[in-house]
Amino acid sequence: MHKKRLDHLLAGAAVILVGTALVLGRSPRVDVLVDLALLGLDRSEAGANELAIGARVSCSALGRWLGQNQGWPELLLDATASIGSRILQNHVTVGGN
């Protein structure tokens, strides 16, 4: 999305960090809702000595990525495996949970 268009959409917007609030009706009145899928936060990228994990990456996706890309702390792989059942790990995201 073009940056000017996004800035216009977000002008005066309230930030709602928990999607469940929308479903349960506990959110403020919402005029514009921005889908985070449009922001490219659903992937992980690695540099020489750094790892960037997008907020929308699920625990199961991160676990698979870590398993395929050696050299990262085992703690990360253990953490992804320790969150709930495999079904839950497919839905739980790094940034949302």
PDB file of C-alpha atoms in Angstrom:
ATOM      1  CA  MET A   1       0.000   0.000   0.000  1.00  0.00           C
ATOM      2  CA  HIS A   2       1.277   3.451  -0.822  1.00  0.00           C
ATOM      3  CA  LYS A   3       2.689   5.211   2.285  1.00  0.00           C
ATOM      4  CA  LYS A   4       0.598   8.392   1.827  1.00  0.00           C
ATOM      5  CA  ARG A   5      -2.567   6.301   1.590  1.00  0.00           C
ATOM      6  CA  LEU A   6      -1.610   4.356   4.722  1.00  0.00           C
ATOM      7  CA  ASP A   7      -0.800   7.574   6.608  1.00  0.00           C
ATOM      8  CA  HIS A   8      -4.203   8.958   5.604  1.00  0.00           C
ATOM      9  CA  LEU A   9      -5.981   5.802   6.795  1.00  0.00           C
ATOM     10  CA  LEU A  10      -4.148   5.845  10.115  1.00  0.00           C
ATOM     11  CA  ALA A  11      -4.659   9.554  10.865  1.00  0.00           C
ATOM     12  CA  GLY A  12      -6.509   9.687  14.181  1.00  0.00           C
ATOM     13  CA  ALA A  13      -6.724   5.893  14.390  1.00  0.00           C
ATOM     14  CA  ALA A  14      -6.898   4.036  17.674  1.00  0.00           C
ATOM     15  CA  VAL A  15      -4.497   1.119  17.994  1.00  0.00           C
ATOM     16  CA  ILE A  16      -6.146  -2.146  18.999  1.00  0.00           C
ATOM     17  CA  LEU A  17      -3.568  -4.795  19.775  1.00  0.00           C
ATOM     18  CA  VAL A  18      -5.878  -7.661  20.644  1.00  0.00           C
ATOM     19  CA  GLY A  19      -8.062  -8.941  17.816  1.00  0.00           C
ATOM     20  CA  THR A  20     -10.220 -10.839  20.282  1.00  0.00           C
ATOM     21  CA  ALA A  21     -11.511  -7.504  21.581  1.00  0.00           C
ATOM     22  CA  LEU A  22     -13.131  -6.880  18.208  1.00  0.00           C
ATOM     23  CA  VAL A  23     -14.889 -10.220  18.252  1.00  0.00           C
ATOM     24  CA  LEU A  24     -16.153  -9.774  21.807  1.00  0.00           C
ATOM     25  CA  GLY A  25     -17.260  -6.186  21.261  1.00  0.00           C
ATOM     26  CA  ARG A  26     -14.909  -4.699  23.865  1.00  0.00           C
ATOM     27  CA  SER A  27     -13.165  -2.357  21.457  1.00  0.00           C
ATOM     28  CA  PRO A  28     -13.724   1.326  20.806  1.00  0.00           C
ATOM     29  CA  ARG A  29     -15.810   2.251  17.779  1.00  0.00           C
ATOM     30  CA  VAL A  30     -13.761   1.265  14.742  1.00  0.00           C
ATOM     31  CA  ASP A  31     -14.015   3.290  11.518  1.00  0.00           C
ATOM     32  CA  VAL A  32     -10.923   1.877   9.826  1.00  0.00           C
ATOM     33  CA  LEU A  33      -9.322  -1.484  10.450  1.00  0.00           C
ATOM     34  CA  VAL A  34      -5.877  -2.207   8.983  1.00  0.00           C
ATOM     35  CA  ASP A  35      -5.108  -5.842   8.331  1.00  0.00           C
ATOM     36  CA  LEU A  36      -1.552  -6.544   9.491  1.00  0.00           C
ATOM     37  CA  ALA A  37      -1.253  -9.074   6.675  1.00  0.00           C
ATOM     38  CA  LEU A  38      -0.608  -6.101   4.408  1.00  0.00           C
ATOM     39  CA  LEU A  39       2.488  -5.057   6.357  1.00  0.00           C
ATOM     40  CA  GLY A  40       4.655  -8.121   5.644  1.00  0.00           C
ATOM     41  CA  LEU A  41       5.015  -9.175   9.283  1.00  0.00           C
ATOM     42  CA  ASP A  42       4.498 -12.865   8.518  1.00  0.00           C
ATOM     43  CA  ARG A  43       8.104 -13.863   7.828  1.00  0.00           C
ATOM     44  CA  SER A  44      11.466 -14.280   9.513  1.00  0.00           C
ATOM     45  CA  GLU A  45      14.754 -13.063   8.093  1.00  0.00           C
ATOM     46  CA  ALA A  46      18.303 -13.689   9.216  1.00  0.00           C
ATOM     47  CA  GLY A  47      21.441 -11.619   8.826  1.00  0.00           C
ATOM     48  CA  ALA A  48      24.987 -12.495   9.801  1.00  0.00           C
ATOM     49  CA  ASN A  49      24.396 -12.127  13.556  1.00  0.00           C
ATOM     50  CA  GLU A  50      20.757 -11.095  13.801  1.00  0.00           C
ATOM     51  CA  LEU A  51      17.333 -12.594  13.460  1.00  0.00           C
ATOM     52  CA  ALA A  52      14.199 -10.576  12.646  1.00  0.00           C
ATOM     53  CA  ILE A  53      10.961 -12.365  13.480  1.00  0.00           C
ATOM     54  CA  GLY A  54       7.731 -10.834  12.184  1.00  0.00           C
ATOM     55  CA  ALA A  55       4.904 -10.303  14.664  1.00  0.00           C
ATOM     56  CA  ARG A  56       2.498 -12.463  12.620  1.00  0.00           C
ATOM     57  CA  VAL A  57       4.813 -15.493  12.447  1.00  0.00           C
ATOM     58  CA  SER A  58       3.148 -18.463  14.132  1.00  0.00           C
ATOM     59  CA  CYS A  59       5.059 -20.501  16.683  1.00  0.00           C
ATOM     60  CA  SER A  60       4.899 -23.565  14.434  1.00  0.00           C
ATOM     61  CA  ALA A  61       6.240 -21.604  11.435  1.00  0.00           C
ATOM     62  CA  LEU A  62       9.075 -20.206  13.550  1.00  0.00           C
ATOM     63  CA  GLY A  63       9.880 -23.686  14.844  1.00  0.00           C
ATOM     64  CA  ARG A  64      10.074 -25.051  11.278  1.00  0.00           C
ATOM     65  CA  TRP A  65      12.234 -22.117  10.198  1.00  0.00           C
ATOM     66  CA  LEU A  66      14.608 -22.570  13.140  1.00  0.00           C
ATOM     67  CA  GLY A  67      14.851 -26.294  12.387  1.00  0.00           C
ATOM     68  CA  GLN A  68      15.899 -25.543   8.806  1.00  0.00           C
ATOM     69  CA  ASN A  69      18.312 -22.712   9.661  1.00  0.00           C
ATOM     70  CA  GLN A  70      20.955 -23.861  12.099  1.00  0.00           C
ATOM     71  CA  GLY A  71      23.042 -21.610  14.301  1.00  0.00           C
ATOM     72  CA  TRP A  72      20.330 -19.922  16.362  1.00  0.00           C
ATOM     73  CA  PRO A  73      19.937 -20.470  20.128  1.00  0.00           C
ATOM     74  CA  GLU A  74      18.231 -23.741  20.979  1.00  0.00           C
ATOM     75  CA  LEU A  75      16.185 -21.741  23.496  1.00  0.00           C
ATOM     76  CA  LEU A  76      14.115 -20.270  20.656  1.00  0.00           C
ATOM     77  CA  LEU A  77      13.249 -23.690  19.276  1.00  0.00           C
ATOM     78  CA  ASP A  78      12.404 -24.951  22.764  1.00  0.00           C
ATOM     79  CA  ALA A  79      10.194 -21.908  23.398  1.00  0.00           C
ATOM     80  CA  THR A  80       8.182 -22.433  20.217  1.00  0.00           C
ATOM     81  CA  ALA A  81       7.606 -26.088  21.089  1.00  0.00           C
ATOM     82  CA  SER A  82       6.528 -25.313  24.665  1.00  0.00           C
ATOM     83  CA  ILE A  83       3.484 -23.208  23.785  1.00  0.00           C
ATOM     84  CA  GLY A  84       0.322 -25.293  23.956  1.00  0.00           C
ATOM     85  CA  SER A  85      -0.636 -28.070  21.584  1.00  0.00           C
ATOM     86  CA  ARG A  86       0.460 -28.330  17.957  1.00  0.00           C
ATOM     87  CA  ILE A  87      -2.937 -27.017  16.888  1.00  0.00           C
ATOM     88  CA  LEU A  88      -2.538 -23.975  19.115  1.00  0.00           C
ATOM     89  CA  GLN A  89       1.030 -23.419  17.886  1.00  0.00           C
ATOM     90  CA  ASN A  90      -0.373 -23.036  14.359  1.00  0.00           C
ATOM     91  CA  HIS A  91      -2.451 -20.050  15.497  1.00  0.00           C
ATOM     92  CA  VAL A  92      -0.404 -18.420  18.235  1.00  0.00           C
ATOM     93  CA  THR A  93       1.806 -15.665  16.820  1.00  0.00           C
ATOM     94  CA  VAL A  94       5.060 -14.270  18.121  1.00  0.00           C
ATOM     95  CA  GLY A  95       3.691 -10.729  18.379  1.00  0.00           C
ATOM     96  CA  GLY A  96       0.166 -11.555  19.469  1.00  0.00           C
ATOM     97  CA  ASN A  97       0.814 -14.052  22.204  1.00  0.00           C
TER      98      ASN A  97
END
